[in-house]
Tab-separated table of C-alpha atoms and ligand atoms in Angstrom:
chain	number	residue	atom	x	y	z
H	1	UNK	CA	9.380	-1.094	25.286
H	2	UNK	CA	6.507	-2.925	23.438
H	3	UNK	CA	6.679	-3.823	19.988
H	4	UNK	CA	5.883	-1.732	17.452
H	5	UNK	CA	5.689	-3.885	15.230
H	6	UNK	CA	6.629	-8.549	16.049
H	7	UNK	CA	9.185	-9.258	13.580
H	8	UNK	CA	10.831	-11.961	14.836
H	9	UNK	CA	7.638	-13.333	16.494
H	10	UNK	CA	6.664	-13.992	12.212
H	11	UNK	CA	9.900	-15.321	12.085
H	12	UNK	CA	10.780	-17.630	14.793
H	13	UNK	CA	6.803	-19.241	13.963
H	14	UNK	CA	8.306	-19.350	10.135
H	15	UNK	CA	11.659	-21.293	11.579
H	16	UNK	CA	13.436	-23.308	9.740
H	17	UNK	CA	12.054	-23.581	6.423
H	18	UNK	CA	12.768	-19.327	6.055
H	19	UNK	CA	16.416	-19.925	6.365
H	20	UNK	CA	16.484	-23.175	4.176
H	21	UNK	CA	14.856	-21.363	1.699
H	22	UNK	CA	17.288	-18.327	1.888
H	23	UNK	CA	20.061	-20.637	1.938
H	24	UNK	CA	18.791	-22.157	-0.802
H	25	UNK	CA	18.558	-18.678	-2.593
H	26	UNK	CA	22.582	-18.165	-1.720
H	27	UNK	CA	23.478	-21.772	-2.825
H	28	UNK	CA	22.158	-21.232	-6.464
H	29	UNK	CA	23.766	-18.497	-7.362
H	30	UNK	CA	21.056	-16.950	-9.507
H	31	UNK	CA	20.530	-14.034	-7.424
H	32	UNK	CA	18.960	-12.032	-10.431
H	33	UNK	CA	14.868	-13.076	-11.965
H	34	UNK	CA	15.466	-17.164	-10.491
H	35	UNK	CA	13.184	-19.597	-10.311
H	36	UNK	CA	11.505	-18.168	-6.963
H	37	UNK	CA	9.998	-15.381	-8.837
H	38	UNK	CA	8.486	-17.020	-11.387
H	39	UNK	CA	7.222	-18.915	-8.720
H	40	UNK	CA	5.883	-15.459	-5.739
H	41	UNK	CA	4.083	-13.958	-9.202
H	42	UNK	CA	1.871	-17.257	-9.866
H	43	UNK	CA	1.331	-17.627	-6.533
H	44	UNK	CA	1.119	-13.806	-5.425
H	45	UNK	CA	-1.564	-13.393	-8.756
H	46	UNK	CA	-4.365	-16.254	-7.287
H	47	UNK	CA	-3.707	-15.238	-3.496
H	48	UNK	CA	-4.536	-11.822	-5.360
H	49	UNK	CA	-7.536	-12.942	-7.273
H	50	UNK	CA	-5.464	-11.221	-10.517
H	51	UNK	CA	-4.339	-12.882	-14.087
H	52	UNK	CA	-1.373	-11.128	-13.933
H	53	UNK	CA	1.676	-10.312	-10.670
H	54	UNK	CA	4.809	-8.522	-11.750
H	55	UNK	CA	7.362	-8.285	-9.020
H	56	UNK	CA	8.841	-5.619	-9.183
H	57	UNK	CA	12.201	-3.317	-6.775
H	58	UNK	CA	9.684	-1.131	-4.633
H	59	UNK	CA	6.165	-0.104	-3.543
H	60	UNK	CA	6.664	3.126	-5.514
H	61	UNK	CA	7.875	1.682	-8.140
H	62	UNK	CA	4.786	-0.818	-8.627
H	63	UNK	CA	3.266	2.882	-9.128
H	64	UNK	CA	5.183	4.058	-11.237
H	65	UNK	CA	5.420	1.167	-13.510
H	66	UNK	CA	1.746	1.687	-15.040
H	67	UNK	CA	2.366	5.458	-15.009
H	68	UNK	CA	5.419	4.618	-17.790
H	69	UNK	CA	2.753	2.528	-19.174
H	70	UNK	CA	-0.350	4.793	-20.011
H	71	UNK	CA	2.390	7.444	-21.336
H	72	UNK	CA	1.397	10.079	-18.473
H	73	UNK	CA	3.343	12.963	-18.455
H	74	UNK	CA	3.618	16.312	-18.520
H	75	UNK	CA	0.905	18.286	-18.286
H	76	UNK	CA	-1.568	15.192	-16.793
H	77	UNK	CA	-3.046	14.928	-13.621
H	78	UNK	CA	-3.456	12.606	-11.423
H	79	UNK	CA	-5.904	12.810	-8.530
H	80	UNK	CA	-4.330	11.595	-5.260
H	81	UNK	CA	-5.595	12.215	-1.047
H	82	UNK	CA	-2.462	13.759	0.672
H	83	UNK	CA	-3.878	11.972	3.570
H	84	UNK	CA	-1.355	8.976	2.172
H	85	UNK	CA	2.427	8.300	2.851
H	86	UNK	CA	3.849	10.516	0.091
H	87	UNK	CA	4.929	7.669	-2.420
H	88	UNK	CA	1.567	7.994	-3.775
H	89	UNK	CA	1.858	12.150	-4.238
H	90	UNK	CA	5.701	11.975	-5.261
H	91	UNK	CA	5.818	9.232	-8.868
H	92	UNK	CA	3.361	12.218	-10.583
H	93	UNK	CA	6.348	14.543	-10.367
H	94	UNK	CA	8.381	11.725	-11.792
H	95	UNK	CA	6.738	11.319	-14.928
H	96	UNK	CA	6.889	15.335	-15.073
H	97	UNK	CA	2.947	14.699	-14.592
H	98	UNK	CA	1.021	17.184	-12.319
H	99	UNK	CA	-0.295	15.458	-8.043
H	100	UNK	CA	-3.984	16.767	-7.692
H	101	UNK	CA	-4.890	16.671	-3.756
H	102	UNK	CA	-8.367	15.668	-2.910
H	103	UNK	CA	-9.815	15.172	0.643
H	104	UNK	CA	-10.848	11.576	2.191
H	105	UNK	CA	-13.773	10.670	4.428
H	106	UNK	CA	-13.530	11.853	8.295
H	107	UNK	CA	-14.495	7.827	9.324
H	108	UNK	CA	-12.387	6.307	6.820
H	109	UNK	CA	-9.350	8.869	6.285
H	110	UNK	CA	-9.763	7.131	2.593
H	111	UNK	CA	-10.320	8.965	-0.929
H	112	UNK	CA	-13.402	11.453	-0.476
H	113	UNK	CA	-15.092	10.236	-3.951
H	114	UNK	CA	-17.877	13.151	-3.964
H	115	UNK	CA	-14.559	15.314	-3.665
H	116	UNK	CA	-12.924	13.547	-6.193
H	117	UNK	CA	-16.027	14.862	-8.339
H	118	UNK	CA	-15.630	17.482	-7.788
H	119	UNK	CA	-11.971	18.177	-9.153
H	120	UNK	CA	-11.695	16.163	-11.474
H	121	UNK	CA	-14.421	19.636	-12.985
H	122	UNK	CA	-12.288	22.080	-11.171
H	123	UNK	CA	-8.952	20.717	-13.228
H	124	UNK	CA	-11.349	20.562	-16.936
H	125	UNK	CA	-13.471	23.574	-15.930
H	126	UNK	CA	-9.482	25.307	-15.499
H	127	UNK	CA	-7.935	23.665	-18.576
H	128	UNK	CA	-4.504	23.111	-17.660
H	129	UNK	CA	-4.218	20.438	-17.177
H	130	UNK	CA	-5.392	16.671	-19.324
H	131	UNK	CA	-6.841	14.613	-16.053
H	132	UNK	CA	-5.660	11.054	-17.384
H	133	UNK	CA	-6.038	9.329	-13.922
H	134	UNK	CA	-6.752	8.111	-9.581
H	135	UNK	CA	-4.547	6.569	-7.613
H	136	UNK	CA	-6.469	5.876	-4.712
H	137	UNK	CA	-5.317	4.427	-0.848
H	138	UNK	CA	-5.807	1.159	0.875
H	139	UNK	CA	-5.579	3.943	3.821
H	140	UNK	CA	-3.828	1.917	7.652
H	141	UNK	CA	-4.650	-1.548	5.549
H	142	UNK	CA	-8.847	-0.534	5.335
H	143	UNK	CA	-10.367	-0.763	1.673
H	144	UNK	CA	-11.397	2.848	-0.511
H	145	UNK	CA	-14.654	3.235	-1.178
H	146	UNK	CA	-13.769	1.574	-4.923
H	147	UNK	CA	-17.734	1.354	-6.313
H	148	UNK	CA	-17.834	5.073	-6.177
H	149	UNK	CA	-14.984	6.292	-7.428
H	150	UNK	CA	-14.946	3.089	-10.403
H	151	UNK	CA	-17.372	5.051	-11.884
H	152	UNK	CA	-16.143	9.045	-10.804
H	153	UNK	CA	-13.094	7.529	-12.967
H	154	UNK	CA	-15.385	5.462	-15.694
H	155	UNK	CA	-17.584	8.861	-16.005
H	156	UNK	CA	-14.787	10.924	-17.282
H	157	UNK	CA	-12.327	8.171	-19.290
H	158	UNK	CA	-9.589	7.703	-15.871
H	159	UNK	CA	-7.346	5.794	-15.279
H	160	UNK	CA	-7.625	4.112	-11.680
H	161	UNK	CA	-4.716	2.378	-9.922
H	162	UNK	CA	-5.880	0.949	-5.415
H	163	UNK	CA	-1.970	1.621	-3.447
H	164	UNK	CA	-3.084	-1.505	-2.048
H	165	UNK	CA	0.494	-1.133	-0.165
H	166	UNK	CA	-0.833	-0.769	3.334
H	167	UNK	CA	-4.102	-2.675	2.561
H	168	UNK	CA	-2.901	-5.913	0.044
H	169	UNK	CA	-5.419	-8.520	0.999
H	170	UNK	CA	-8.279	-5.793	2.432
H	171	UNK	CA	-11.317	-6.812	0.531
H	172	UNK	CA	-14.599	-4.883	-0.603
H	173	UNK	CA	-17.448	-7.116	-0.009
H	174	UNK	CA	-15.035	-10.570	-1.124
H	175	UNK	CA	-13.684	-9.034	-3.885
H	176	UNK	CA	-9.843	-7.371	-4.145
H	177	UNK	CA	-9.270	-4.049	-5.430
H	178	UNK	CA	-8.776	-4.943	-8.977
H	179	UNK	CA	-12.181	-6.158	-9.141
H	180	UNK	CA	-12.571	-1.780	-9.557
H	181	UNK	CA	-8.828	-1.061	-10.146
H	182	UNK	CA	-6.926	-1.280	-13.636
H	183	UNK	CA	-3.854	-2.711	-11.285
H	184	UNK	CA	-3.358	-2.190	-8.037
H	185	UNK	CA	0.131	-1.127	-6.416
H	186	UNK	CA	1.948	-2.956	-3.501
H	187	UNK	CA	4.175	-2.770	-1.222
H	188	UNK	CA	6.676	-5.446	0.414
H	189	UNK	CA	8.483	-3.154	2.727
H	190	UNK	CA	9.320	-5.316	6.409
H	191	UNK	CA	6.342	-3.056	8.062
H	192	UNK	CA	4.062	-3.254	5.266
H	193	UNK	CA	1.345	-6.938	6.014
H	194	UNK	CA	2.550	-8.464	4.014
H	195	UNK	CA	6.871	-7.740	3.727
H	196	UNK	CA	9.883	-8.792	3.163
H	197	UNK	CA	13.507	-8.765	4.263
H	198	UNK	CA	14.595	-5.489	2.412
H	199	UNK	CA	12.815	-3.430	-0.585
H	200	UNK	CA	11.011	-5.306	-2.516
H	201	UNK	CA	6.754	-4.856	-4.623
H	202	UNK	CA	4.218	-5.718	-7.151
H	203	UNK	CA	1.940	-5.133	-9.649
H	204	UNK	CA	-1.614	-7.140	-10.146
H	205	UNK	CA	-3.665	-6.648	-13.323
H	206	UNK	CA	-5.386	-8.466	-15.180
H	207	UNK	CA	-4.776	-6.624	-18.947
H	208	UNK	CA	-2.706	-9.319	-20.719
H	209	UNK	CA	-1.059	-6.185	-22.704
H	210	UNK	CA	-0.154	-3.814	-19.642
H	211	UNK	CA	1.146	-7.089	-18.424
H	212	UNK	CA	3.340	-7.289	-20.916
H	213	UNK	CA	4.244	-3.882	-21.223
H	214	UNK	CA	5.143	-3.595	-17.400
H	215	UNK	CA	7.291	-7.272	-18.300
H	216	UNK	CA	9.243	-4.684	-20.463
H	217	UNK	CA	9.722	-1.180	-18.416
H	218	UNK	CA	10.267	-3.287	-15.620
H	219	UNK	CA	13.898	-4.246	-17.261
H	220	UNK	CA	15.528	-0.896	-19.940
H	221	UNK	CA	12.499	-2.099	-22.548
H	222	UNK	CA	13.491	-5.095	-23.420
H	223	UNK	CA	11.729	-5.980	-26.257
H	224	UNK	CA	8.917	-8.975	-24.986
H	225	UNK	CA	7.075	-11.406	-27.044
H	226	UNK	CA	4.638	-8.595	-28.505
H	227	UNK	CA	7.217	-6.366	-29.620
H	228	UNK	CA	9.488	-10.343	-31.218
H	229	UNK	CA	6.281	-10.348	-33.340
H	230	UNK	CA	6.793	-10.465	-37.159
H	231	UNK	CA	9.672	-10.170	-36.356
H	232	UNK	CA	13.665	-12.032	-36.194
H	233	UNK	CA	15.913	-10.669	-33.907
H	234	UNK	CA	18.978	-13.850	-34.345
H	235	UNK	CA	20.419	-12.411	-30.814
H	236	UNK	CA	19.059	-11.992	-27.178
H	237	UNK	CA	15.981	-9.774	-26.602
H	238	UNK	CA	17.131	-9.130	-23.761
H	239	UNK	CA	19.772	-6.174	-25.909
H	240	UNK	CA	16.794	-5.322	-28.112
H	241	UNK	CA	14.759	-2.393	-26.256
H	242	UNK	CA	11.976	-0.856	-26.931
H	243	UNK	CA	10.620	1.891	-24.908
H	244	UNK	CA	12.672	3.748	-21.827
H	245	UNK	CA	12.532	1.195	-19.519
H	246	UNK	CA	14.793	0.857	-16.001
H	247	UNK	CA	15.823	-1.749	-13.420
H	248	UNK	CA	12.927	-2.617	-11.105
H	249	UNK	CA	13.345	-6.351	-10.424
H	250	UNK	CA	13.021	-7.644	-7.426
H	251	UNK	CA	15.889	-10.343	-5.608
H	252	UNK	CA	15.279	-13.810	-5.668
H	253	UNK	CA	16.260	-13.672	-2.363
H	254	UNK	CA	13.383	-11.600	-1.190
H	255	UNK	CA	11.011	-13.819	-3.811
H	256	UNK	CA	12.744	-16.282	-1.423
H	257	UNK	CA	11.136	-14.888	2.040
H	258	UNK	CA	7.444	-13.364	0.553
H	259	UNK	CA	6.615	-17.494	-0.719
H	260	UNK	CA	7.171	-18.707	2.774
H	261	UNK	CA	4.792	-15.324	4.613
H	262	UNK	CA	2.431	-15.443	1.861
H	263	UNK	CA	1.906	-18.973	2.958
H	264	UNK	CA	0.444	-17.981	6.680
H	265	UNK	CA	-0.989	-14.224	4.938
H	266	UNK	CA	-4.341	-15.501	4.880
H	267	UNK	CA	-4.409	-16.839	9.266
H	268	UNK	CA	-2.259	-13.370	9.961
H	269	UNK	CA	-5.102	-11.563	8.210
H	270	UNK	CA	-7.823	-13.051	10.542
H	271	UNK	CA	-5.297	-12.865	13.702
H	272	UNK	CA	-4.708	-8.670	13.207
H	273	UNK	CA	-8.606	-8.669	12.876
H	274	UNK	CA	-8.667	-11.094	16.353
H	275	UNK	CA	-6.490	-8.415	17.934
H	276	UNK	CA	-8.517	-4.805	16.273
H	277	UNK	CA	-12.206	-6.561	17.214
H	278	UNK	CA	-10.543	-6.600	21.175
H	279	UNK	CA	-8.780	-3.000	20.620
H	280	UNK	CA	-12.322	-1.643	19.812
H	281	UNK	CA	-14.290	-3.525	23.163
H	282	UNK	CA	-11.999	-1.826	25.299
H	283	UNK	CA	-11.748	1.465	24.226
H	284	UNK	CA	-14.819	1.698	21.720
H	285	UNK	CA	-16.081	3.974	25.019
H	286	UNK	CA	-12.854	6.373	25.501
H	287	UNK	CA	-11.459	7.274	22.474
H	288	UNK	CA	-12.610	7.227	18.207
H	289	UNK	CA	-11.929	3.825	17.399
H	290	UNK	CA	-11.562	3.204	13.609
H	291	UNK	CA	-15.055	2.125	11.625
H	292	UNK	CA	-13.910	0.075	8.847
H	293	UNK	CA	-16.324	1.047	5.401
H	294	UNK	CA	-19.688	-2.331	4.905
H	295	UNK	CA	-19.034	-5.321	3.822
H	296	UNK	CA	-14.797	-4.391	3.923
H	297	UNK	CA	-12.007	-6.444	4.910
H	298	UNK	CA	-9.221	-4.998	6.376
H	299	UNK	CA	-5.469	-6.617	6.458
H	300	UNK	CA	-5.054	-3.789	9.770
H	301	UNK	CA	-1.451	-2.041	8.187
H	302	UNK	CA	-1.798	0.554	10.809
H	303	UNK	CA	-4.370	0.283	14.254
H	304	UNK	CA	-4.913	4.747	14.180
H	305	UNK	CA	-7.176	6.113	17.148
H	306	UNK	CA	-8.818	10.233	16.645
H	307	UNK	CA	-8.572	11.443	20.596
H	308	UNK	CA	-8.174	15.165	21.329
H	309	UNK	CA	-5.027	15.007	23.411
H	310	UNK	CA	-3.563	13.112	20.622
H	311	UNK	CA	0.666	14.326	21.946
H	312	UNK	CA	-0.340	13.694	25.551
H	313	UNK	CA	-1.882	9.702	25.546
H	314	UNK	CA	1.792	9.287	23.166
H	315	UNK	CA	3.138	10.344	26.197
H	316	UNK	CA	2.154	8.534	28.959
H	317	UNK	CA	1.599	5.565	27.036
H	318	UNK	CA	6.226	5.860	26.094
H	319	UNK	CA	6.509	6.374	30.246
H	320	UNK	CA	4.489	3.056	30.224
H	321	UNK	CA	6.537	1.209	27.838
H	322	UNK	CA	4.018	1.185	25.370
H	323	UNK	CA	5.420	2.454	21.562
H	324	UNK	CA	2.566	4.629	18.954
H	325	UNK	CA	3.750	6.647	16.092
H	326	UNK	CA	2.078	10.085	14.002
H	327	UNK	CA	0.543	8.159	10.256
H	328	UNK	CA	0.362	11.454	8.986
H	329	UNK	CA	1.222	14.299	10.673
H	330	UNK	CA	1.878	16.509	7.895
H	331	UNK	CA	-0.403	16.066	5.116
H	332	UNK	CA	1.993	15.641	1.171
H	333	UNK	CA	0.049	18.926	-0.285
H	334	UNK	CA	1.313	20.591	2.966
H	335	UNK	CA	5.332	19.309	2.300
H	336	UNK	CA	7.397	21.920	1.105
H	337	UNK	CA	7.506	20.078	-2.979
H	338	UNK	CA	3.999	19.307	-2.360
H	339	UNK	CA	2.707	23.157	-2.154
H	340	UNK	CA	2.532	24.531	-5.418
H	341	UNK	CA	0.047	21.495	-6.959
H	342	UNK	CA	-3.421	21.869	-7.095
H	343	UNK	CA	-5.903	21.223	-4.011
H	344	UNK	CA	-9.702	22.183	-5.849
H	345	UNK	CA	-11.449	23.729	-2.205
H	346	UNK	CA	-8.865	23.020	0.018
H	347	UNK	CA	-8.337	19.796	2.105
H	348	UNK	CA	-9.843	20.694	5.861
H	349	UNK	CA	-10.613	17.166	6.166
H	350	UNK	CA	-6.979	15.824	5.500
H	351	UNK	CA	-6.115	18.678	8.106
H	352	UNK	CA	-8.304	17.753	11.039
H	353	UNK	CA	-7.329	14.305	10.983
H	354	UNK	CA	-3.293	15.027	11.480
H	355	UNK	CA	-3.655	16.745	14.416
H	356	UNK	CA	-5.499	13.499	15.582
H	357	UNK	CA	-4.547	10.539	14.685
H	358	UNK	CA	-2.702	7.705	16.921
H	359	UNK	CA	-1.258	4.780	15.046
H	360	UNK	CA	-1.465	2.298	18.326
H	361	UNK	CA	1.210	-1.164	17.526
H	362	UNK	CA	-0.975	-3.304	15.730
H	363	UNK	CA	0.464	-7.496	14.049
H	364	UNK	CA	-1.460	-11.092	13.749
H	365	UNK	CA	1.271	-11.484	17.849
H	366	UNK	CA	0.434	-9.101	19.968
H	367	UNK	CA	-1.158	-11.359	22.738
H	368	UNK	CA	-3.907	-10.829	25.096
H	369	UNK	CA	-2.801	-9.644	27.628
H	370	UNK	CA	0.419	-7.066	26.077
H	371	UNK	CA	-3.219	-5.585	24.786
H	372	UNK	CA	-4.294	-5.352	28.021
H	373	UNK	CA	-1.542	-3.121	29.410
H	374	UNK	CA	-2.658	-1.210	26.051
H	375	UNK	CA	-5.761	-0.014	26.502
H	376	UNK	CA	-5.358	0.010	30.538
H	377	UNK	CA	-3.010	2.640	30.233
H	378	UNK	CA	-4.875	4.361	26.875
H	379	UNK	CA	-8.148	4.425	29.393
H	380	UNK	CA	-6.574	5.362	32.699
H	381	UNK	CA	-4.719	8.712	30.938
H	382	UNK	CA	-8.205	9.912	29.291
H	383	UNK	CA	-10.254	8.815	32.383
H	384	UNK	CA	-7.579	10.847	34.821
H	385	UNK	CA	-7.799	13.910	32.120
H	386	UNK	CA	-11.653	14.696	31.742
W	401	LIG	C1	5.163	2.210	2.278
W	401	LIG	C2	3.808	3.065	0.561
W	401	LIG	C3	4.081	3.323	-0.195
W	401	LIG	C4	5.622	3.263	-0.810
W	401	LIG	O1	6.110	1.788	-0.499
W	401	LIG	P1	7.688	1.171	-1.120
W	401	LIG	O2	8.301	0.152	-1.065
W	401	LIG	O3	8.396	1.734	0.641
W	401	LIG	O4	8.558	2.186	-1.786
W	401	LIG	C5	3.059	3.415	-1.168
W	401	LIG	N1	1.996	4.027	-1.024
W	401	LIG	C6	1.007	3.341	0.767
W	401	LIG	C7	0.993	4.082	0.805
W	401	LIG	C8	2.513	3.530	1.109
W	401	LIG	O5	2.360	3.298	2.535
């Protein structure tokens, strides 16, 4: 079986320096908040054109932390797509707030700005929930329509989060999503475009006060510099708790891995774009290949085609030793725990897409020969079934 994502090829490329970096942490004993954490945060912020980057425990917690910082909770509405990984919507009930599901655009599967505007109006007219924030997702690696989404959020005084767990590194007109969003969050789950060797996440922002608050919330609401202004505390400020937070520290080991991986990430994004271009060239006339928003550069977390006989095609490819995946067979608003939340106007585009999408093997080390095998198998199946 061809690998769906080839993490071993990347590990081989990183070689001894990666193993040395891991061993260095093991020998140092600084397993929690060691020096690699601050170094990684600085390099991640620079890569993402951000003033601050906060490392944390996962991409899910990266979404929880800003919601906590803004005091979003019971009675509050946060607008998000349903065609996404469950974590995007899960964090609202976690803080006591309500997700409001909004349909996506049929070409990019990202949040539809017109439907967002309509959903905000519907929630306002209904009057039971207070609109507070929008979470846009950079699905499959490409940026959402930030200028339009930002305009809607601004008109209604809502915070904007870009959930870039799949899209970290993507740009729109040369800018990262944080140019429009209040925070960008990402995940370092191993299969994401920038992944570590376990769980991890980050929150990027340009706001000093917000970053300070996130630093505090990440470690049990501990006192941070701004909390200590104008007061004295004779003990370790770690033991002065100013607010209810949690433990969402990233392991030093993961920061050491990520420092190595970040050094080749820009090159990998280019390689992923070459793979995507080859797919488009070889398949554009037989299946629907994914369009990218004008001015956008995707990091291609997934390469997702649409095929009428999706399940038949997947079975044919499996028989040929080619793995595929369906993201997402059941949209979040149709999953049992989420059926009771508002979905003004319904989500017909999301529901139709869930029946047609098929993700092909995609990673920076997919060679042309292997890719030719994949595209030939797809072409054969489609032609035979015409
Ligand atoms: C993976 C993912 C998350 C969650 O990240 P974890 O690190 O697994 O917690 C959130 N949102 C999206 C869109 C994701 O793909």
